[in-house]
mmCIF file with all atom_site columns, C-alpha atoms in Angstrom:
data_model
loop_
_atom_site.group_PDB
_atom_site.id
_atom_site.type_symbol
_atom_site.label_atom_id
_atom_site.label_alt_id
_atom_site.label_comp_id
_atom_site.label_asym_id
_atom_site.label_entity_id
_atom_site.label_seq_id
_atom_site.pdbx_PDB_ins_code
_atom_site.Cartn_x
_atom_site.Cartn_y
_atom_site.Cartn_z
_atom_site.occupancy
_atom_site.B_iso_or_equiv
_atom_site.pdbx_formal_charge
_atom_site.auth_seq_id
_atom_site.auth_comp_id
_atom_site.auth_asym_id
_atom_site.auth_atom_id
_atom_site.pdbx_PDB_model_num
ATOM 1   C CA . UNK A 1 1   ? -25.874 -55.535 -11.619 1.00 36.00 ? 276 UNK A CA 1
ATOM 2   C CA . UNK A 1 2   ? -22.540 -54.477 -13.040 1.00 37.00 ? 277 UNK A CA 1
ATOM 3   C CA . UNK A 1 3   ? -21.328 -50.914 -12.902 1.00 36.00 ? 278 UNK A CA 1
ATOM 4   C CA . UNK A 1 4   ? -18.524 -49.847 -15.218 1.00 34.00 ? 279 UNK A CA 1
ATOM 5   C CA . UNK A 1 5   ? -16.230 -47.011 -14.359 1.00 34.00 ? 280 UNK A CA 1
ATOM 6   C CA . UNK A 1 6   ? -15.992 -44.428 -17.080 1.00 36.00 ? 281 UNK A CA 1
ATOM 7   C CA . UNK A 1 7   ? -13.715 -41.438 -17.359 1.00 39.00 ? 282 UNK A CA 1
ATOM 8   C CA . UNK A 1 8   ? -15.635 -38.230 -16.988 1.00 44.00 ? 283 UNK A CA 1
ATOM 9   C CA . UNK A 1 9   ? -15.108 -36.261 -20.217 1.00 46.00 ? 284 UNK A CA 1
ATOM 10  C CA . UNK A 1 10  ? -15.267 -33.058 -18.218 1.00 55.00 ? 285 UNK A CA 1
ATOM 11  C CA . UNK A 1 11  ? -12.037 -34.048 -16.403 1.00 64.00 ? 286 UNK A CA 1
ATOM 12  C CA . UNK A 1 12  ? -10.181 -33.235 -19.575 1.00 89.00 ? 287 UNK A CA 1
ATOM 13  C CA . UNK A 1 13  ? -11.806 -29.836 -19.775 1.00 94.00 ? 288 UNK A CA 1
ATOM 14  C CA . UNK A 1 14  ? -11.122 -29.144 -16.122 1.00 96.00 ? 289 UNK A CA 1
ATOM 15  C CA . UNK A 1 15  ? -7.454  -29.903 -16.696 1.00 95.00 ? 290 UNK A CA 1
ATOM 16  C CA . UNK A 1 16  ? -7.369  -27.604 -19.714 1.00 96.00 ? 291 UNK A CA 1
ATOM 17  C CA . UNK A 1 17  ? -8.928  -24.773 -17.714 1.00 97.00 ? 292 UNK A CA 1
ATOM 18  C CA . UNK A 1 18  ? -6.458  -25.216 -14.863 1.00 97.00 ? 293 UNK A CA 1
ATOM 19  C CA . UNK A 1 19  ? -3.634  -25.047 -17.414 1.00 97.00 ? 294 UNK A CA 1
ATOM 20  C CA . UNK A 1 20  ? -5.157  -21.865 -18.902 1.00 97.00 ? 295 UNK A CA 1
ATOM 21  C CA . UNK A 1 21  ? -5.267  -20.271 -15.407 1.00 97.00 ? 296 UNK A CA 1
ATOM 22  C CA . UNK A 1 22  ? -1.538  -21.067 -14.981 1.00 96.00 ? 297 UNK A CA 1
ATOM 23  C CA . UNK A 1 23  ? -0.807  -19.732 -18.475 1.00 96.00 ? 298 UNK A CA 1
ATOM 24  C CA . UNK A 1 24  ? -2.571  -16.472 -17.466 1.00 95.00 ? 299 UNK A CA 1
ATOM 25  C CA . UNK A 1 25  ? -0.412  -16.139 -14.380 1.00 93.00 ? 300 UNK A CA 1
ATOM 26  C CA . UNK A 1 26  ? 2.742   -16.672 -16.397 1.00 92.00 ? 301 UNK A CA 1
ATOM 27  C CA . UNK A 1 27  ? 1.645   -14.207 -19.101 1.00 93.00 ? 302 UNK A CA 1
ATOM 28  C CA . UNK A 1 28  ? 0.702   -11.548 -16.557 1.00 90.00 ? 303 UNK A CA 1
ATOM 29  C CA . UNK A 1 29  ? 3.941   -11.989 -14.665 1.00 88.00 ? 304 UNK A CA 1
ATOM 30  C CA . UNK A 1 30  ? 5.993   -11.647 -17.838 1.00 88.00 ? 305 UNK A CA 1
ATOM 31  C CA . UNK A 1 31  ? 3.782   -8.771  -19.215 1.00 89.00 ? 306 UNK A CA 1
ATOM 32  C CA . UNK A 1 32  ? 2.911   -10.893 -22.277 1.00 92.00 ? 307 UNK A CA 1
ATOM 33  C CA . UNK A 1 33  ? -0.080  -9.060  -23.688 1.00 91.00 ? 308 UNK A CA 1
ATOM 34  C CA . UNK A 1 34  ? -0.218  -11.218 -26.812 1.00 94.00 ? 309 UNK A CA 1
ATOM 35  C CA . UNK A 1 35  ? -0.619  -14.353 -24.789 1.00 96.00 ? 310 UNK A CA 1
ATOM 36  C CA . UNK A 1 36  ? -3.243  -12.654 -22.526 1.00 96.00 ? 311 UNK A CA 1
ATOM 37  C CA . UNK A 1 37  ? -5.062  -11.412 -25.634 1.00 96.00 ? 312 UNK A CA 1
ATOM 38  C CA . UNK A 1 38  ? -5.599  -15.067 -26.706 1.00 96.00 ? 313 UNK A CA 1
ATOM 39  C CA . UNK A 1 39  ? -6.875  -16.052 -23.318 1.00 97.00 ? 314 UNK A CA 1
ATOM 40  C CA . UNK A 1 40  ? -9.413  -13.272 -22.944 1.00 98.00 ? 315 UNK A CA 1
ATOM 41  C CA . UNK A 1 41  ? -12.694 -12.979 -24.907 1.00 97.00 ? 316 UNK A CA 1
ATOM 42  C CA . UNK A 1 42  ? -13.468 -9.705  -26.745 1.00 96.00 ? 317 UNK A CA 1
ATOM 43  C CA . UNK A 1 43  ? -16.204 -8.904  -24.223 1.00 97.00 ? 318 UNK A CA 1
ATOM 44  C CA . UNK A 1 44  ? -13.947 -9.566  -21.223 1.00 98.00 ? 319 UNK A CA 1
ATOM 45  C CA . UNK A 1 45  ? -14.630 -7.554  -18.079 1.00 98.00 ? 320 UNK A CA 1
ATOM 46  C CA . UNK A 1 46  ? -12.472 -7.508  -14.988 1.00 97.00 ? 321 UNK A CA 1
ATOM 47  C CA . UNK A 1 47  ? -13.205 -6.302  -11.368 1.00 97.00 ? 322 UNK A CA 1
ATOM 48  C CA . UNK A 1 48  ? -9.969  -5.820  -9.511  1.00 92.00 ? 323 UNK A CA 1
ATOM 49  C CA . UNK A 1 49  ? -9.620  -6.275  -5.767  1.00 89.00 ? 324 UNK A CA 1
ATOM 50  C CA . UNK A 1 50  ? -9.900  -2.479  -5.231  1.00 90.00 ? 325 UNK A CA 1
ATOM 51  C CA . UNK A 1 51  ? -13.218 -2.326  -7.204  1.00 94.00 ? 326 UNK A CA 1
ATOM 52  C CA . UNK A 1 52  ? -11.736 -1.039  -10.452 1.00 94.00 ? 327 UNK A CA 1
ATOM 53  C CA . UNK A 1 53  ? -13.722 -2.203  -13.516 1.00 97.00 ? 328 UNK A CA 1
ATOM 54  C CA . UNK A 1 54  ? -11.748 -2.775  -16.724 1.00 97.00 ? 329 UNK A CA 1
ATOM 55  C CA . UNK A 1 55  ? -12.632 -4.205  -20.063 1.00 98.00 ? 330 UNK A CA 1
ATOM 56  C CA . UNK A 1 56  ? -10.203 -6.194  -22.199 1.00 97.00 ? 331 UNK A CA 1
ATOM 57  C CA . UNK A 1 57  ? -8.363  -3.255  -23.841 1.00 96.00 ? 332 UNK A CA 1
ATOM 58  C CA . UNK A 1 58  ? -7.952  -1.498  -20.498 1.00 95.00 ? 333 UNK A CA 1
ATOM 59  C CA . UNK A 1 59  ? -6.893  -4.637  -18.707 1.00 94.00 ? 334 UNK A CA 1
ATOM 60  C CA . UNK A 1 60  ? -4.200  -5.390  -21.298 1.00 95.00 ? 335 UNK A CA 1
ATOM 61  C CA . UNK A 1 61  ? -2.937  -1.799  -21.142 1.00 92.00 ? 336 UNK A CA 1
ATOM 62  C CA . UNK A 1 62  ? -2.799  -1.999  -17.326 1.00 88.00 ? 337 UNK A CA 1
ATOM 63  C CA . UNK A 1 63  ? -0.596  -5.094  -17.535 1.00 87.00 ? 338 UNK A CA 1
ATOM 64  C CA . UNK A 1 64  ? 1.813   -3.534  -20.043 1.00 85.00 ? 339 UNK A CA 1
ATOM 65  C CA . UNK A 1 65  ? 1.916   -0.132  -18.244 1.00 81.00 ? 340 UNK A CA 1
ATOM 66  C CA . UNK A 1 66  ? 1.946   -1.438  -14.733 1.00 74.00 ? 341 UNK A CA 1
ATOM 67  C CA . UNK A 1 67  ? 4.679   -0.302  -12.364 1.00 74.00 ? 342 UNK A CA 1
ATOM 68  C CA . UNK A 1 68  ? 4.523   -3.752  -10.844 1.00 71.00 ? 343 UNK A CA 1
ATOM 69  C CA . UNK A 1 69  ? 7.466   -6.074  -11.077 1.00 74.00 ? 344 UNK A CA 1
ATOM 70  C CA . UNK A 1 70  ? 5.907   -9.410  -10.362 1.00 70.00 ? 345 UNK A CA 1
ATOM 71  C CA . UNK A 1 71  ? 8.120   -11.950 -8.703  1.00 75.00 ? 346 UNK A CA 1
ATOM 72  C CA . UNK A 1 72  ? 5.464   -14.613 -8.244  1.00 82.00 ? 347 UNK A CA 1
ATOM 73  C CA . UNK A 1 73  ? 1.756   -15.260 -8.987  1.00 87.00 ? 348 UNK A CA 1
ATOM 74  C CA . UNK A 1 74  ? 0.474   -18.581 -7.692  1.00 89.00 ? 349 UNK A CA 1
ATOM 75  C CA . UNK A 1 75  ? -3.055  -20.009 -7.540  1.00 93.00 ? 350 UNK A CA 1
ATOM 76  C CA . UNK A 1 76  ? -4.207  -22.483 -4.896  1.00 92.00 ? 351 UNK A CA 1
ATOM 77  C CA . UNK A 1 77  ? -7.358  -24.435 -4.095  1.00 94.00 ? 352 UNK A CA 1
ATOM 78  C CA . UNK A 1 78  ? -8.912  -24.118 -7.561  1.00 97.00 ? 353 UNK A CA 1
ATOM 79  C CA . UNK A 1 79  ? -12.183 -25.691 -8.324  1.00 97.00 ? 354 UNK A CA 1
ATOM 80  C CA . UNK A 1 80  ? -13.621 -25.917 -11.832 1.00 98.00 ? 355 UNK A CA 1
ATOM 81  C CA . UNK A 1 81  ? -17.348 -26.332 -12.714 1.00 97.00 ? 356 UNK A CA 1
ATOM 82  C CA . UNK A 1 82  ? -18.047 -27.037 -16.333 1.00 97.00 ? 357 UNK A CA 1
ATOM 83  C CA . UNK A 1 83  ? -21.515 -26.333 -17.770 1.00 96.00 ? 358 UNK A CA 1
ATOM 84  C CA . UNK A 1 84  ? -21.747 -27.334 -21.415 1.00 91.00 ? 359 UNK A CA 1
ATOM 85  C CA . UNK A 1 85  ? -19.833 -24.478 -23.162 1.00 95.00 ? 360 UNK A CA 1
ATOM 86  C CA . UNK A 1 86  ? -19.188 -22.435 -19.964 1.00 98.00 ? 361 UNK A CA 1
ATOM 87  C CA . UNK A 1 87  ? -17.042 -22.915 -16.915 1.00 98.00 ? 362 UNK A CA 1
ATOM 88  C CA . UNK A 1 88  ? -16.418 -21.164 -13.575 1.00 98.00 ? 363 UNK A CA 1
ATOM 89  C CA . UNK A 1 89  ? -13.082 -21.386 -11.898 1.00 98.00 ? 364 UNK A CA 1
ATOM 90  C CA . UNK A 1 90  ? -12.755 -20.278 -8.250  1.00 97.00 ? 365 UNK A CA 1
ATOM 91  C CA . UNK A 1 91  ? -9.519  -20.187 -6.233  1.00 97.00 ? 366 UNK A CA 1
ATOM 92  C CA . UNK A 1 92  ? -7.132  -18.264 -4.161  1.00 96.00 ? 367 UNK A CA 1
ATOM 93  C CA . UNK A 1 93  ? -3.986  -16.468 -5.357  1.00 94.00 ? 368 UNK A CA 1
ATOM 94  C CA . UNK A 1 94  ? -0.768  -15.113 -3.921  1.00 92.00 ? 369 UNK A CA 1
ATOM 95  C CA . UNK A 1 95  ? 0.960   -12.286 -5.673  1.00 88.00 ? 370 UNK A CA 1
ATOM 96  C CA . UNK A 1 96  ? 4.232   -10.708 -4.637  1.00 88.00 ? 371 UNK A CA 1
ATOM 97  C CA . UNK A 1 97  ? 6.820   -8.414  -6.103  1.00 84.00 ? 372 UNK A CA 1
ATOM 98  C CA . UNK A 1 98  ? 7.674   -4.728  -6.280  1.00 85.00 ? 373 UNK A CA 1
ATOM 99  C CA . UNK A 1 99  ? 5.148   -1.988  -6.938  1.00 82.00 ? 374 UNK A CA 1
ATOM 100 C CA . UNK A 1 100 ? 6.522   1.489   -7.493  1.00 82.00 ? 375 UNK A CA 1
ATOM 101 C CA . UNK A 1 101 ? 9.791   0.170   -6.073  1.00 84.00 ? 376 UNK A CA 1
ATOM 102 C CA . UNK A 1 102 ? 8.268   -1.024  -2.846  1.00 88.00 ? 377 UNK A CA 1
ATOM 103 C CA . UNK A 1 103 ? 7.768   -4.733  -1.918  1.00 90.00 ? 378 UNK A CA 1
ATOM 104 C CA . UNK A 1 104 ? 4.230   -6.072  -1.766  1.00 86.00 ? 379 UNK A CA 1
ATOM 105 C CA . UNK A 1 105 ? 2.491   -9.340  -0.967  1.00 90.00 ? 380 UNK A CA 1
ATOM 106 C CA . UNK A 1 106 ? -1.202  -9.930  -1.573  1.00 90.00 ? 381 UNK A CA 1
ATOM 107 C CA . UNK A 1 107 ? -3.493  -12.825 -1.058  1.00 94.00 ? 382 UNK A CA 1
ATOM 108 C CA . UNK A 1 108 ? -6.958  -12.982 -2.539  1.00 94.00 ? 383 UNK A CA 1
ATOM 109 C CA . UNK A 1 109 ? -9.813  -15.023 -4.006  1.00 97.00 ? 384 UNK A CA 1
ATOM 110 C CA . UNK A 1 110 ? -10.873 -14.939 -7.643  1.00 97.00 ? 385 UNK A CA 1
ATOM 111 C CA . UNK A 1 111 ? -13.718 -16.121 -9.841  1.00 98.00 ? 386 UNK A CA 1
ATOM 112 C CA . UNK A 1 112 ? -13.126 -16.519 -13.551 1.00 98.00 ? 387 UNK A CA 1
ATOM 113 C CA . UNK A 1 113 ? -15.909 -17.313 -16.076 1.00 98.00 ? 388 UNK A CA 1
ATOM 114 C CA . UNK A 1 114 ? -14.779 -19.062 -19.278 1.00 98.00 ? 389 UNK A CA 1
ATOM 115 C CA . UNK A 1 115 ? -16.751 -19.665 -22.467 1.00 98.00 ? 390 UNK A CA 1
ATOM 116 C CA . UNK A 1 116 ? -15.945 -22.428 -25.014 1.00 97.00 ? 391 UNK A CA 1
ATOM 117 C CA . UNK A 1 117 ? -16.509 -21.204 -28.580 1.00 92.00 ? 392 UNK A CA 1
ATOM 118 C CA . UNK A 1 118 ? -14.787 -21.624 -31.905 1.00 88.00 ? 393 UNK A CA 1
ATOM 119 C CA . UNK A 1 119 ? -12.797 -24.570 -30.525 1.00 93.00 ? 394 UNK A CA 1
ATOM 120 C CA . UNK A 1 120 ? -11.225 -22.716 -27.648 1.00 95.00 ? 395 UNK A CA 1
ATOM 121 C CA . UNK A 1 121 ? -11.759 -21.531 -24.041 1.00 98.00 ? 396 UNK A CA 1
ATOM 122 C CA . UNK A 1 122 ? -11.683 -17.795 -23.421 1.00 98.00 ? 397 UNK A CA 1
ATOM 123 C CA . UNK A 1 123 ? -12.208 -15.989 -20.206 1.00 98.00 ? 398 UNK A CA 1
ATOM 124 C CA . UNK A 1 124 ? -15.060 -13.455 -20.391 1.00 98.00 ? 399 UNK A CA 1
ATOM 125 C CA . UNK A 1 125 ? -15.272 -12.209 -16.799 1.00 98.00 ? 400 UNK A CA 1
ATOM 126 C CA . UNK A 1 126 ? -12.931 -12.146 -13.805 1.00 98.00 ? 401 UNK A CA 1
ATOM 127 C CA . UNK A 1 127 ? -13.322 -10.857 -10.320 1.00 98.00 ? 402 UNK A CA 1
ATOM 128 C CA . UNK A 1 128 ? -10.762 -10.630 -7.535  1.00 96.00 ? 403 UNK A CA 1
ATOM 129 C CA . UNK A 1 129 ? -11.239 -10.023 -3.841  1.00 95.00 ? 404 UNK A CA 1
ATOM 130 C CA . UNK A 1 130 ? -8.373  -9.135  -1.511  1.00 94.00 ? 405 UNK A CA 1
ATOM 131 C CA . UNK A 1 131 ? -8.012  -11.291 1.599   1.00 93.00 ? 406 UNK A CA 1
ATOM 132 C CA . UNK A 1 132 ? -4.789  -9.816  2.957   1.00 73.00 ? 407 UNK A CA 1
ATOM 133 C CA . UNK A 1 133 ? -1.787  -7.727  1.929   1.00 62.00 ? 408 UNK A CA 1
#
C-alpha cells in the first residue's frame, strides 16, 4: 500500500491566523483603530484580564484613549484549531510599557475566537487571563 503525503489545507489558514494575531499586536501597540476595526467582527466581545467586558466600540475606544504607552506586545506558544469557518487561537502574551507614567510588565494567557465569512477572518471573541505582573 502506498501512502502519499499531502499538504494540509488548514496549515495555510493556521498561518493566516497567526499573522492576524501579530497584526493585532502591532495595531494595538501603535493605537491603530482602523486596522483593529478590520480585524474585529461587529459582534466582537472582549473580557480583559481584570474581568472588564467590552464590545467592539468600547474596545476600540479603550485602545485610542488608553494611558498606556506600549513598548512591546509579544505572543508565544500559540496553537490554532480550525473548524470549518471558525478557529480558536490560544497562547500566552507579554506586554510591557508605561501606564499612567509608570512602568508595567504583564504576562497572561489568551483565547481568541475567529470566524471566516465574506472571504476574511475576523475575531468575534477574545478573553485574557493574567498570569503575572
